[in-house]
Short mmCIF file of C-alpha atoms in Angstrom, two decimals:
data_model
loop_
_atom_site.label_atom_id
_atom_site.label_comp_id
_atom_site.label_asym_id
_atom_site.label_seq_id
_atom_site.Cartn_x
_atom_site.Cartn_y
_atom_site.Cartn_z
CA MET A 1258 -10.56 -115.60 -40.33
CA THR A 1259 -13.95 -116.43 -39.21
CA SER A 1260 -14.19 -120.10 -37.64
CA LEU A 1261 -16.63 -122.51 -39.02
CA ARG A 1262 -18.15 -122.62 -35.78
CA THR A 1263 -18.86 -118.98 -35.71
CA THR A 1264 -20.35 -119.15 -39.32
CA CYS A 1265 -22.47 -122.02 -38.40
CA ALA A 1266 -23.84 -120.07 -35.31
CA ALA A 1267 -24.36 -116.92 -37.28
CA LEU A 1268 -26.38 -118.78 -39.89
CA THR A 1269 -28.59 -120.47 -37.31
CA VAL A 1270 -29.47 -117.19 -35.83
CA VAL A 1271 -30.40 -115.70 -39.06
CA LEU A 1272 -32.56 -118.63 -40.24
CA LEU A 1273 -34.28 -118.79 -36.90
CA ALA A 1274 -35.00 -114.94 -37.10
CA GLY A 1275 -36.34 -115.22 -40.54
CA ALA A 1276 -38.72 -118.11 -39.55
CA GLY A 1277 -40.53 -116.40 -36.86
CA PRO A 1278 -43.08 -118.27 -34.51
CA ALA A 1279 -45.18 -121.10 -35.71
CA ALA A 1280 -48.79 -120.15 -36.74
CA ALA A 1281 -51.43 -120.07 -34.05
CA ALA A 1282 -53.74 -123.17 -34.45
CA PRO A 1283 -57.10 -122.22 -35.82
CA VAL A 1284 -60.57 -123.41 -34.31
CA GLU A 1285 -62.03 -125.89 -36.67
CA SER A 1286 -65.52 -125.36 -37.56
CA PRO A 1287 -66.88 -124.03 -34.09
CA GLU A 1288 -70.45 -125.29 -33.18
CA GLU A 1289 -70.82 -122.57 -30.65
CA TRP A 1290 -69.21 -119.26 -29.39
CA THR A 1291 -69.24 -118.83 -25.60
CA GLN A 1292 -67.16 -115.94 -24.89
CA TYR A 1293 -65.56 -112.73 -26.29
CA ARG A 1294 -63.51 -113.41 -29.32
CA LEU A 1295 -64.14 -117.16 -29.20
CA THR A 1296 -61.17 -118.28 -27.11
CA PRO A 1297 -59.34 -117.38 -23.92
CA GLU A 1298 -56.37 -115.98 -26.02
CA LYS A 1299 -58.77 -113.84 -27.89
CA ASN A 1300 -57.50 -115.03 -31.27
CA PRO A 1301 -60.73 -116.08 -33.43
CA VAL A 1302 -59.14 -117.70 -36.35
CA ILE A 1303 -61.81 -120.28 -37.80
CA GLU A 1304 -61.09 -123.11 -40.27
CA THR A 1305 -63.97 -124.65 -41.93
CA ASP A 1306 -64.51 -127.41 -44.78
CA GLY A 1307 -64.31 -124.45 -47.22
CA SER A 1308 -67.79 -124.88 -48.42
CA VAL A 1309 -68.84 -121.43 -47.53
CA VAL A 1310 -66.62 -118.30 -48.32
CA PRO A 1311 -67.52 -115.21 -46.42
CA ALA A 1312 -69.38 -112.87 -48.65
CA GLU A 1313 -66.85 -110.68 -50.51
CA GLY A 1314 -68.81 -107.36 -50.55
CA GLY A 1315 -69.07 -107.54 -46.65
CA PHE A 1316 -71.94 -107.07 -44.66
CA GLU A 1317 -74.09 -103.82 -44.34
CA LEU A 1318 -75.77 -102.77 -41.17
CA PRO A 1319 -77.92 -99.66 -40.28
CA ASP A 1320 -75.68 -98.37 -37.71
CA GLU A 1321 -72.13 -98.50 -36.25
CA VAL A 1322 -70.72 -101.89 -35.39
CA ARG A 1323 -68.47 -101.94 -32.26
CA ALA A 1324 -68.53 -105.60 -31.56
CA SER A 1325 -66.53 -108.49 -33.39
CA PRO A 1326 -68.74 -110.52 -35.68
CA VAL A 1327 -69.70 -114.13 -34.58
CA VAL A 1328 -69.37 -116.84 -37.05
CA VAL A 1329 -70.94 -120.21 -36.32
CA GLY A 1330 -71.61 -122.77 -39.10
CA ASP A 1331 -72.80 -120.80 -42.17
CA ARG A 1332 -73.98 -117.78 -40.31
CA LEU A 1333 -72.72 -114.37 -38.96
CA TYR A 1334 -74.27 -112.95 -36.02
CA VAL A 1335 -73.70 -109.04 -35.20
CA GLY A 1336 -75.40 -105.99 -33.53
CA THR A 1337 -75.25 -102.37 -33.77
CA HIS A 1338 -74.23 -99.46 -31.40
CA GLY A 1339 -76.68 -96.60 -31.43
CA SER A 1340 -79.82 -98.45 -32.91
CA GLY A 1341 -79.48 -101.65 -30.91
CA THR A 1342 -80.49 -103.81 -33.76
CA LEU A 1343 -79.56 -107.53 -33.85
CA HIS A 1344 -78.69 -109.28 -37.13
CA ALA A 1345 -78.08 -112.77 -38.43
CA PHE A 1346 -76.75 -113.10 -42.16
CA ASP A 1347 -75.89 -116.02 -44.41
CA LEU A 1348 -72.09 -116.03 -44.36
CA GLY A 1349 -71.74 -116.84 -47.99
CA THR A 1350 -74.24 -114.62 -49.56
CA GLY A 1351 -74.35 -111.63 -47.19
CA GLU A 1352 -78.20 -111.99 -47.15
CA GLN A 1353 -79.87 -111.09 -43.84
CA LEU A 1354 -81.87 -113.83 -42.33
CA TRP A 1355 -83.41 -112.08 -39.51
CA GLN A 1356 -83.41 -108.69 -37.59
CA ALA A 1357 -84.21 -108.14 -34.00
CA GLN A 1358 -84.41 -105.27 -31.71
CA ALA A 1359 -82.69 -104.74 -28.32
CA PRO A 1360 -83.62 -102.09 -25.80
CA ASN A 1361 -80.23 -100.42 -26.03
CA TRP A 1362 -76.78 -100.10 -27.51
CA ILE A 1363 -75.04 -103.47 -28.53
CA HIS A 1364 -71.39 -103.52 -27.57
CA SER A 1365 -71.55 -107.32 -26.79
CA GLU A 1366 -70.85 -110.12 -29.14
CA MET A 1367 -73.79 -112.46 -29.69
CA LEU A 1368 -72.94 -115.88 -28.05
CA VAL A 1369 -74.19 -118.79 -29.86
CA SER A 1370 -74.99 -122.27 -28.29
CA GLU A 1371 -77.37 -125.02 -28.87
CA GLY A 1372 -79.80 -123.10 -30.96
CA THR A 1373 -79.76 -119.89 -28.91
CA VAL A 1374 -78.12 -116.54 -29.18
CA TYR A 1375 -77.39 -114.57 -25.94
CA VAL A 1376 -76.36 -110.79 -25.99
CA GLY A 1377 -75.74 -108.01 -23.48
CA TYR A 1378 -77.08 -104.43 -24.02
CA GLY A 1379 -76.81 -101.16 -22.40
CA ASP A 1380 -75.11 -97.66 -22.80
CA ARG A 1381 -72.19 -95.95 -21.18
CA GLY A 1382 -74.42 -93.12 -19.80
CA GLN A 1383 -73.12 -90.34 -17.74
CA GLU A 1384 -71.86 -90.09 -13.99
CA ARG A 1385 -74.79 -91.37 -11.81
CA GLY A 1386 -75.09 -90.19 -8.23
CA ASP A 1387 -75.09 -93.94 -6.99
CA GLY A 1388 -71.82 -94.66 -8.71
CA LEU A 1389 -73.46 -97.07 -11.28
CA ARG A 1390 -72.84 -96.88 -15.17
CA GLY A 1391 -75.58 -97.02 -17.79
CA ASP A 1392 -78.62 -94.48 -18.03
CA GLY A 1393 -80.89 -96.58 -20.23
CA PRO A 1394 -82.02 -100.04 -20.07
CA GLY A 1395 -79.43 -102.60 -19.49
CA GLY A 1396 -79.44 -106.39 -19.45
CA VAL A 1397 -79.09 -109.72 -21.37
CA LEU A 1398 -81.35 -111.09 -24.08
CA ALA A 1399 -81.87 -114.52 -25.27
CA LEU A 1400 -83.03 -115.22 -28.84
CA ASP A 1401 -83.78 -118.15 -31.13
CA ALA A 1402 -80.76 -118.50 -33.28
CA GLU A 1403 -82.93 -119.67 -36.26
CA THR A 1404 -85.57 -116.91 -36.16
CA GLY A 1405 -84.41 -114.25 -33.88
CA GLU A 1406 -87.46 -114.50 -31.65
CA GLN A 1407 -86.92 -113.37 -28.11
CA GLN A 1408 -86.90 -116.26 -25.44
CA TRP A 1409 -86.16 -114.33 -22.26
CA GLN A 1410 -84.92 -110.98 -21.05
CA TYR A 1411 -82.90 -110.43 -17.91
CA ALA A 1412 -82.72 -106.70 -16.68
CA VAL A 1413 -79.89 -105.03 -15.00
CA ASP A 1414 -79.66 -101.61 -13.09
CA GLY A 1415 -76.80 -100.47 -15.14
CA HIS A 1416 -75.42 -101.71 -18.60
CA VAL A 1417 -74.13 -105.09 -19.96
CA MET A 1418 -71.58 -103.62 -22.50
CA PRO A 1419 -69.06 -106.36 -21.97
CA THR A 1420 -69.72 -109.74 -23.89
CA PRO A 1421 -70.94 -112.26 -21.23
CA VAL A 1422 -69.50 -115.83 -20.74
CA LEU A 1423 -71.48 -118.84 -21.28
CA HIS A 1424 -70.35 -121.86 -18.88
CA ASP A 1425 -72.07 -125.01 -17.83
CA GLY A 1426 -75.52 -123.70 -18.67
CA ARG A 1427 -75.11 -120.38 -16.87
CA ILE A 1428 -74.43 -116.87 -18.41
CA HIS A 1429 -72.00 -114.70 -16.50
CA ALA A 1430 -72.41 -111.10 -17.22
CA ALA A 1431 -70.13 -108.29 -16.26
CA THR A 1432 -72.11 -105.09 -15.73
CA GLY A 1433 -72.15 -101.46 -14.78
CA ASP A 1434 -73.88 -102.00 -11.59
CA ARG A 1435 -70.68 -103.40 -9.90
CA HIS A 1436 -71.93 -106.90 -9.79
CA LEU A 1437 -71.14 -110.12 -11.90
CA HIS A 1438 -74.60 -111.71 -12.51
CA VAL A 1439 -75.02 -115.35 -12.77
CA ILE A 1440 -78.09 -116.26 -14.88
CA ASP A 1441 -79.77 -119.76 -15.84
CA ALA A 1442 -79.18 -119.88 -19.74
CA ALA A 1443 -82.23 -121.91 -20.29
CA THR A 1444 -84.60 -119.85 -18.28
CA GLY A 1445 -83.26 -116.27 -17.58
CA GLU A 1446 -83.65 -116.82 -14.05
CA GLY A 1447 -81.05 -114.76 -11.90
CA LEU A 1448 -78.92 -117.37 -9.87
CA GLU A 1449 -76.35 -115.00 -8.28
CA ARG A 1450 -75.05 -111.41 -7.98
CA VAL A 1451 -71.43 -111.43 -7.04
CA ASP A 1452 -70.37 -108.16 -5.60
CA VAL A 1453 -67.28 -107.03 -7.57
CA GLY A 1454 -67.22 -103.66 -5.80
CA ALA A 1455 -66.23 -101.66 -8.91
CA VAL A 1456 -67.86 -100.94 -12.46
CA MET A 1457 -66.92 -103.29 -15.13
CA SER A 1458 -67.28 -100.97 -18.17
CA MET A 1459 -66.05 -102.82 -21.32
CA SER A 1460 -63.91 -105.42 -20.02
CA ALA A 1461 -65.43 -108.44 -21.55
CA PRO A 1462 -64.56 -111.45 -19.32
CA ALA A 1463 -62.11 -114.09 -20.43
CA ALA A 1464 -62.81 -117.74 -19.42
CA ALA A 1465 -60.37 -120.50 -19.14
CA ASP A 1466 -60.32 -123.83 -17.12
CA GLY A 1467 -63.51 -122.96 -15.21
CA MET A 1468 -62.35 -119.48 -14.25
CA LEU A 1469 -63.26 -116.09 -15.38
CA TYR A 1470 -61.32 -112.97 -15.56
CA THR A 1471 -62.36 -109.30 -15.82
CA GLY A 1472 -61.10 -105.82 -15.16
CA ALA A 1473 -63.02 -103.19 -13.13
CA PHE A 1474 -62.28 -99.66 -12.28
CA ASP A 1475 -64.73 -97.31 -10.53
CA GLY A 1476 -64.44 -98.21 -6.85
CA GLY A 1477 -60.93 -99.26 -7.05
CA PRO A 1478 -58.71 -100.41 -10.04
CA LYS A 1479 -58.66 -104.18 -9.96
CA VAL A 1480 -58.67 -107.52 -11.87
CA VAL A 1481 -60.92 -110.12 -10.71
CA GLY A 1482 -60.67 -113.93 -10.83
CA TYR A 1483 -63.88 -115.72 -10.48
CA ASP A 1484 -64.15 -119.43 -10.19
CA MET A 1485 -67.28 -120.45 -12.23
CA ASP A 1486 -67.54 -124.12 -11.11
CA ALA A 1487 -67.04 -123.21 -7.34
CA ARG A 1488 -69.24 -119.98 -7.76
CA GLU A 1489 -66.81 -117.92 -5.66
CA THR A 1490 -64.39 -115.24 -6.17
CA ALA A 1491 -60.91 -116.79 -6.03
CA TRP A 1492 -58.76 -113.65 -5.89
CA THR A 1493 -58.75 -109.90 -6.27
CA THR A 1494 -55.65 -108.03 -7.49
CA GLU A 1495 -55.75 -104.32 -6.99
CA PHE A 1496 -53.64 -101.79 -9.25
CA PRO A 1497 -53.60 -98.56 -7.31
CA GLU A 1498 -51.28 -96.98 -9.77
CA ALA A 1499 -53.77 -97.38 -12.63
CA GLY A 1500 -55.77 -94.14 -13.46
CA SER A 1501 -57.90 -95.66 -15.99
CA GLY A 1502 -58.32 -98.42 -18.66
CA LEU A 1503 -58.68 -101.71 -16.52
CA ASP A 1504 -62.33 -101.67 -16.83
CA ASP A 1505 -62.08 -101.07 -20.70
CA VAL A 1506 -59.81 -103.90 -21.54
CA PRO A 1507 -60.81 -107.56 -22.02
CA PRO A 1508 -58.31 -109.66 -20.76
CA ALA A 1509 -56.43 -112.48 -22.59
CA VAL A 1510 -55.45 -115.81 -21.04
CA SER A 1511 -52.82 -118.50 -21.99
CA GLU A 1512 -50.57 -120.91 -20.41
CA GLY A 1513 -51.78 -119.99 -16.83
CA ILE A 1514 -51.33 -116.12 -17.45
CA VAL A 1515 -53.71 -113.43 -17.56
CA VAL A 1516 -52.78 -110.35 -19.62
CA THR A 1517 -54.43 -106.95 -19.60
CA THR A 1518 -53.41 -103.33 -19.96
CA SER A 1519 -54.10 -100.04 -18.09
CA HIS A 1520 -53.23 -96.25 -18.05
CA ARG A 1521 -51.55 -94.19 -15.43
CA ASP A 1522 -51.88 -90.38 -15.48
CA ILE A 1523 -49.04 -88.08 -16.42
CA VAL A 1524 -51.09 -85.03 -16.81
CA PRO A 1525 -54.77 -86.02 -15.86
CA ALA A 1526 -57.13 -85.76 -18.90
CA GLU A 1527 -54.05 -84.81 -21.11
CA GLN A 1528 -51.14 -87.13 -21.05
CA LEU A 1529 -51.28 -90.83 -20.24
CA GLU A 1530 -48.63 -93.74 -19.85
CA HIS A 1531 -49.84 -97.06 -21.21
CA TRP A 1532 -48.88 -100.20 -19.34
CA ALA A 1533 -49.23 -104.06 -19.90
CA HIS A 1534 -49.67 -106.49 -16.94
CA ALA A 1535 -49.37 -110.10 -16.61
CA LEU A 1536 -51.08 -112.12 -13.48
CA ASP A 1537 -50.89 -115.64 -12.46
CA ALA A 1538 -54.20 -117.15 -13.32
CA GLU A 1539 -54.51 -119.37 -10.35
CA THR A 1540 -53.53 -116.78 -7.60
CA GLY A 1541 -53.57 -113.35 -9.21
CA GLU A 1542 -50.00 -112.58 -8.34
CA VAL A 1543 -48.45 -110.01 -10.70
CA LEU A 1544 -45.74 -111.61 -12.81
CA TRP A 1545 -44.53 -108.72 -14.89
CA GLU A 1546 -45.36 -105.27 -15.79
CA HIS A 1547 -44.15 -103.48 -18.94
CA ARG A 1548 -44.49 -99.71 -19.85
CA LEU A 1549 -45.47 -99.51 -23.35
CA GLY A 1550 -45.14 -95.81 -23.73
CA GLU A 1551 -46.82 -92.34 -23.26
CA GLY A 1552 -49.11 -90.18 -25.45
CA PRO A 1553 -52.19 -88.06 -25.57
CA PHE A 1554 -55.30 -88.71 -23.40
CA VAL A 1555 -57.70 -91.24 -24.80
CA PRO A 1556 -61.43 -90.24 -23.71
CA ASN A 1557 -63.25 -93.50 -24.68
CA ASN A 1558 -62.39 -97.32 -25.03
CA LYS A 1559 -58.98 -96.92 -23.54
CA SER A 1560 -58.46 -100.28 -24.60
CA GLY A 1561 -55.21 -101.59 -26.10
CA ALA A 1562 -56.78 -105.11 -25.83
CA PRO A 1563 -54.10 -108.06 -25.97
CA THR A 1564 -54.18 -111.17 -28.15
CA ILE A 1565 -51.89 -114.06 -27.29
CA ALA A 1566 -50.48 -116.57 -29.63
CA ASP A 1567 -47.55 -118.96 -29.67
CA GLY A 1568 -46.09 -117.45 -26.48
CA THR A 1569 -46.33 -113.89 -27.48
CA VAL A 1570 -48.56 -111.11 -26.32
CA TYR A 1571 -49.77 -108.79 -29.44
CA VAL A 1572 -51.23 -105.66 -28.33
CA GLY A 1573 -51.89 -102.22 -29.88
CA SER A 1574 -52.02 -98.89 -28.20
CA PRO A 1575 -54.42 -96.00 -28.67
CA THR A 1576 -52.04 -93.83 -26.71
CA THR A 1577 -48.85 -94.51 -28.37
CA GLY A 1578 -49.99 -95.29 -31.91
CA THR A 1579 -47.86 -98.60 -31.83
CA VAL A 1580 -48.29 -102.45 -31.93
CA TYR A 1581 -46.14 -104.35 -29.58
CA ALA A 1582 -44.98 -108.09 -29.41
CA LEU A 1583 -44.04 -108.98 -25.86
CA ASP A 1584 -42.93 -112.34 -24.33
CA LEU A 1585 -45.84 -113.89 -22.45
CA ARG A 1586 -43.49 -115.13 -19.75
CA THR A 1587 -41.17 -112.34 -19.12
CA GLY A 1588 -42.76 -109.42 -20.72
CA GLU A 1589 -39.72 -108.71 -22.73
CA GLU A 1590 -40.46 -106.59 -25.78
CA ARG A 1591 -39.60 -108.38 -29.04
CA TRP A 1592 -40.61 -105.76 -31.58
CA THR A 1593 -42.63 -102.82 -31.98
CA HIS A 1594 -44.42 -101.24 -35.08
CA SER A 1595 -45.68 -97.71 -35.49
CA SER A 1596 -49.20 -98.34 -36.55
CA GLY A 1597 -51.46 -95.34 -35.68
CA PRO A 1598 -53.91 -95.59 -32.86
CA VAL A 1599 -55.05 -99.20 -32.09
CA LYS A 1600 -57.81 -100.09 -29.59
CA ALA A 1601 -58.92 -103.41 -30.81
CA ALA A 1602 -57.28 -106.86 -30.18
CA PRO A 1603 -55.27 -108.00 -33.34
CA VAL A 1604 -55.63 -111.39 -34.72
CA VAL A 1605 -52.92 -113.75 -35.51
CA ALA A 1606 -53.20 -115.93 -38.50
CA ASP A 1607 -50.84 -117.49 -41.14
CA GLY A 1608 -47.73 -115.93 -39.48
CA HIS A 1609 -49.26 -112.48 -39.51
CA VAL A 1610 -50.64 -109.95 -37.01
CA VAL A 1611 -53.68 -108.22 -38.27
CA TYR A 1612 -54.62 -104.99 -36.62
CA THR A 1613 -57.14 -102.31 -37.18
CA THR A 1614 -56.94 -98.54 -36.42
CA THR A 1615 -59.34 -95.80 -35.15
CA GLN A 1616 -58.51 -94.17 -38.45
CA GLY A 1617 -60.17 -96.95 -40.76
CA GLU A 1618 -56.81 -98.60 -41.57
CA ILE A 1619 -56.18 -102.31 -41.49
CA GLY A 1620 -52.47 -103.57 -41.47
CA ALA A 1621 -50.74 -107.10 -41.47
CA LEU A 1622 -47.29 -107.48 -39.66
CA GLU A 1623 -45.04 -110.41 -39.86
CA ALA A 1624 -45.50 -112.14 -36.48
CA GLY A 1625 -41.86 -112.97 -35.96
CA THR A 1626 -40.35 -109.52 -36.71
CA GLY A 1627 -43.02 -106.90 -36.98
CA ALA A 1628 -42.31 -106.02 -40.53
CA LEU A 1629 -45.19 -104.57 -42.54
CA ALA A 1630 -46.52 -107.05 -44.86
CA GLY A 1631 -49.48 -104.74 -46.30
CA SER A 1632 -52.00 -102.25 -45.31
CA ARG A 1633 -55.39 -100.75 -46.61
CA GLN A 1634 -57.63 -97.85 -45.89
CA LEU A 1635 -60.92 -99.93 -45.42
CA SER A 1636 -62.97 -96.89 -44.34
CA GLU A 1637 -63.14 -93.17 -43.57
CA GLU A 1638 -64.59 -93.92 -40.29
CA PRO A 1639 -62.91 -95.63 -37.21
CA LEU A 1640 -62.85 -99.39 -37.29
CA ALA A 1641 -64.41 -101.07 -34.30
CA PRO A 1642 -62.85 -101.07 -30.83
CA ALA A 1643 -63.52 -104.92 -31.08
CA GLY A 1644 -61.17 -106.49 -33.44
CA PRO A 1645 -61.18 -108.39 -36.81
CA ILE A 1646 -61.67 -112.17 -36.94
CA VAL A 1647 -60.25 -114.60 -39.65
CA VAL A 1648 -62.50 -117.37 -41.36
CA ASP A 1649 -60.86 -119.57 -43.93
CA GLY A 1650 -58.32 -117.09 -44.83
CA VAL A 1651 -60.63 -114.13 -44.99
CA VAL A 1652 -60.49 -111.15 -42.45
CA LEU A 1653 -63.79 -109.95 -41.24
CA ALA A 1654 -63.24 -106.37 -39.74
CA PRO A 1655 -66.13 -104.47 -38.12
CA GLY A 1656 -66.34 -100.75 -38.68
CA GLN A 1657 -68.20 -97.86 -37.28
CA ASP A 1658 -69.33 -97.05 -40.75
CA GLY A 1659 -71.80 -99.82 -40.29
CA THR A 1660 -70.19 -102.39 -42.18
CA VAL A 1661 -68.24 -105.76 -41.53
CA HIS A 1662 -65.59 -105.63 -43.98
CA THR A 1663 -64.23 -108.63 -45.71
CA LEU A 1664 -60.80 -108.84 -47.23
CA ALA A 1665 -58.71 -112.00 -48.16
CA LEU A 1666 -55.83 -112.09 -45.93
CA ASP A 1667 -53.26 -113.09 -48.70
CA GLU A 1668 -54.58 -110.11 -50.49
CA LEU A 1669 -53.81 -107.80 -47.70
CA THR A 1670 -50.28 -109.44 -46.89
CA GLY A 1671 -49.42 -109.03 -50.61
CA ASP A 1672 -50.48 -105.47 -50.78
CA ALA A 1673 -47.68 -102.88 -51.46
CA GLY A 1674 -49.62 -100.22 -49.62
CA GLU A 1675 -48.15 -97.52 -47.52
CA ASP A 1676 -47.34 -97.97 -43.67
CA PRO A 1677 -50.67 -96.85 -41.90
CA ALA A 1678 -48.52 -94.91 -39.57
CA ALA A 1679 -47.68 -92.44 -42.48
CA GLY A 1680 -51.24 -91.22 -42.45
CA ALA A 1681 -51.85 -91.30 -38.68
CA GLY A 1682 -52.15 -87.69 -38.43
CA ASP A 1683 -51.32 -85.65 -35.52
CA PRO A 1684 -51.68 -86.79 -31.86
CA GLY A 1685 -54.96 -85.98 -30.44
CA ALA A 1686 -56.73 -85.64 -33.89
CA GLU A 1687 -60.39 -86.32 -33.58
CA GLY A 1688 -61.79 -89.60 -35.08
CA ALA A 1689 -65.44 -89.92 -36.49
CA ASP A 1690 -66.72 -91.24 -33.10
CA GLY A 1691 -65.23 -88.10 -31.17
CA GLU A 1692 -62.54 -90.09 -29.81
CA GLU A 1693 -58.84 -88.94 -29.89
CA ALA A 1694 -56.96 -90.74 -32.72
CA ALA A 1695 -53.62 -90.82 -30.93
CA ALA A 1696 -50.63 -91.44 -33.00
CA GLY A 1697 -46.89 -91.53 -32.25
CA GLY A 1698 -45.81 -91.04 -28.68
CA ALA A 1699 -43.59 -94.24 -28.59
CA SER A 1700 -40.68 -94.78 -31.00
CA GLY A 1701 -41.77 -97.35 -33.39
CA THR A 1702 -39.48 -99.41 -35.53
CA GLY A 1703 -40.80 -98.72 -38.93
CA PRO A 1704 -41.56 -101.29 -41.42
CA LEU A 1705 -38.82 -103.83 -40.50
CA GLY A 1706 -40.06 -104.01 -36.85
CA GLY A 1707 -37.80 -104.11 -33.80
CA GLY A 1708 -34.53 -104.35 -35.63
CA THR A 1709 -35.17 -108.05 -36.45
CA LEU A 1710 -34.36 -109.10 -39.97
CA GLY A 1711 -37.55 -109.89 -42.00
CA PRO A 1712 -37.80 -113.10 -44.07
CA ALA A 1713 -36.55 -111.66 -47.47
CA VAL A 1714 -33.48 -109.97 -45.83
CA ALA A 1715 -32.88 -112.99 -43.88
CA ALA A 1716 -32.95 -115.19 -47.05
CA VAL A 1717 -30.18 -112.76 -48.69
CA VAL A 1718 -27.89 -112.98 -45.74
CA ALA A 1719 -28.29 -116.83 -45.35
CA VAL A 1720 -27.36 -117.26 -48.79
CA GLY A 1721 -24.34 -115.23 -48.31
CA LEU A 1722 -23.49 -117.19 -45.12
CA LEU A 1723 -23.93 -120.50 -46.86
CA GLY A 1724 -21.50 -119.19 -49.35
CA ALA A 1725 -19.09 -118.41 -46.95
CA LEU A 1726 -19.61 -121.89 -45.30
CA ALA A 1727 -18.68 -123.54 -48.53
CA VAL A 1728 -15.62 -121.53 -48.96
CA LEU A 1729 -14.56 -122.59 -45.41
CA LEU A 1730 -15.12 -126.27 -45.95
CA VAL A 1731 -13.29 -126.14 -49.18
CA ARG A 1732 -10.29 -124.57 -47.64
CA ARG A 1733 -10.37 -127.02 -44.64
CA ARG A 1734 -10.28 -130.09 -47.27
CA ARG A 1735 -7.38 -128.62 -49.04
CA SER A 1736 -5.28 -128.03 -45.83
CA ALA A 1737 -6.15 -131.63 -44.77
CA ALA A 1738 -4.97 -132.83 -48.20
CA ARG A 1739 -1.71 -131.10 -47.69
#
């Protein structure tokens, strides 16, 4: 007969499994936006006084959107890819308040602080004989946040596709010219050019505790830690086995740990392995590495950008078509979910992991189990390689269809739609942006995640165990009475 102690232990395990981790704390009414995806963890969940609800119809733009939208106060700021237009919208009505023009593509988010908008511009370009990246104009613009009027322009021989970091009155721009440029935020004057020795393609730096972290590749795959207060490079960690990707991935930082991803070649330009890496934020020491899986070659934005929430790393893969939950401290895999190709960093809100795919789908998973809570086909075009944000329970998802889509999170999680992986198509299928829409490649767990019980199942089992516990107690009392 099962003992009372065993039954209690089993009940505790089931209840804990069903509960999942605590929800990530939102940022309350941010007055500024100073780095890629707002926080070092790359989890932009915003909570306001509720007086402004994001426009239900979304925000329409004249060209592709590849950057996350930025929300400060009652305004939304975002730029476009091919056209290089810059826009400010009324968050509640969707009305455009102003439009400005950058000299080239916009992949950078529009940083906002003290009445000024800062944004990087530039194009990926072709291989240059001098080893730099970016054919057209590249640099950083400063605009008046109220009117869009240009305040200053700082030019770079290469691109500034990654979102810069604003720290202590200085803009830090990772670039295609192998340097980290430090710029006076008030005047646009160049203060320093830090030689990284490799191109930073789209690895938007993460900033935490006065340190900046970015990935670089051409010139040697590496992650760089730069002390913004001391104005010196603190450490450089090389990844000689990485074949690509480090320069595409914006790192995430939490609890003194930097997380990023890279690819290793199995068959060059045909088959890749996707790996996650964790480094000590102070020293650059590699703490763990985890092989996510393998799949078809991904030609652009090899991303798989991580988000960290409540001691867990959440990351999708365009290579394997899977979303992963990894333990931040150990890299141990907690669950996986077959999602279709995911390049963008997810957002974690209200106990759910919201991800977007290169096939226009959005999905929500239970953070503790990986169980699918709901999914939607938002667009026939890819959703942006920069991920969604959440404002007062509303998901804002940028798309290459020229729209920042809005969708209530509870509507998504209550959706009974099909698992997006079911429509993922064959590995190597072409997306609308000419990039491979990889799917499969890693054994996903299906709707119930990594074998862990979802809340509904956990509740049923818990009721049964409570019943068994009650029977055992009654029997014990009867035995004692005898």
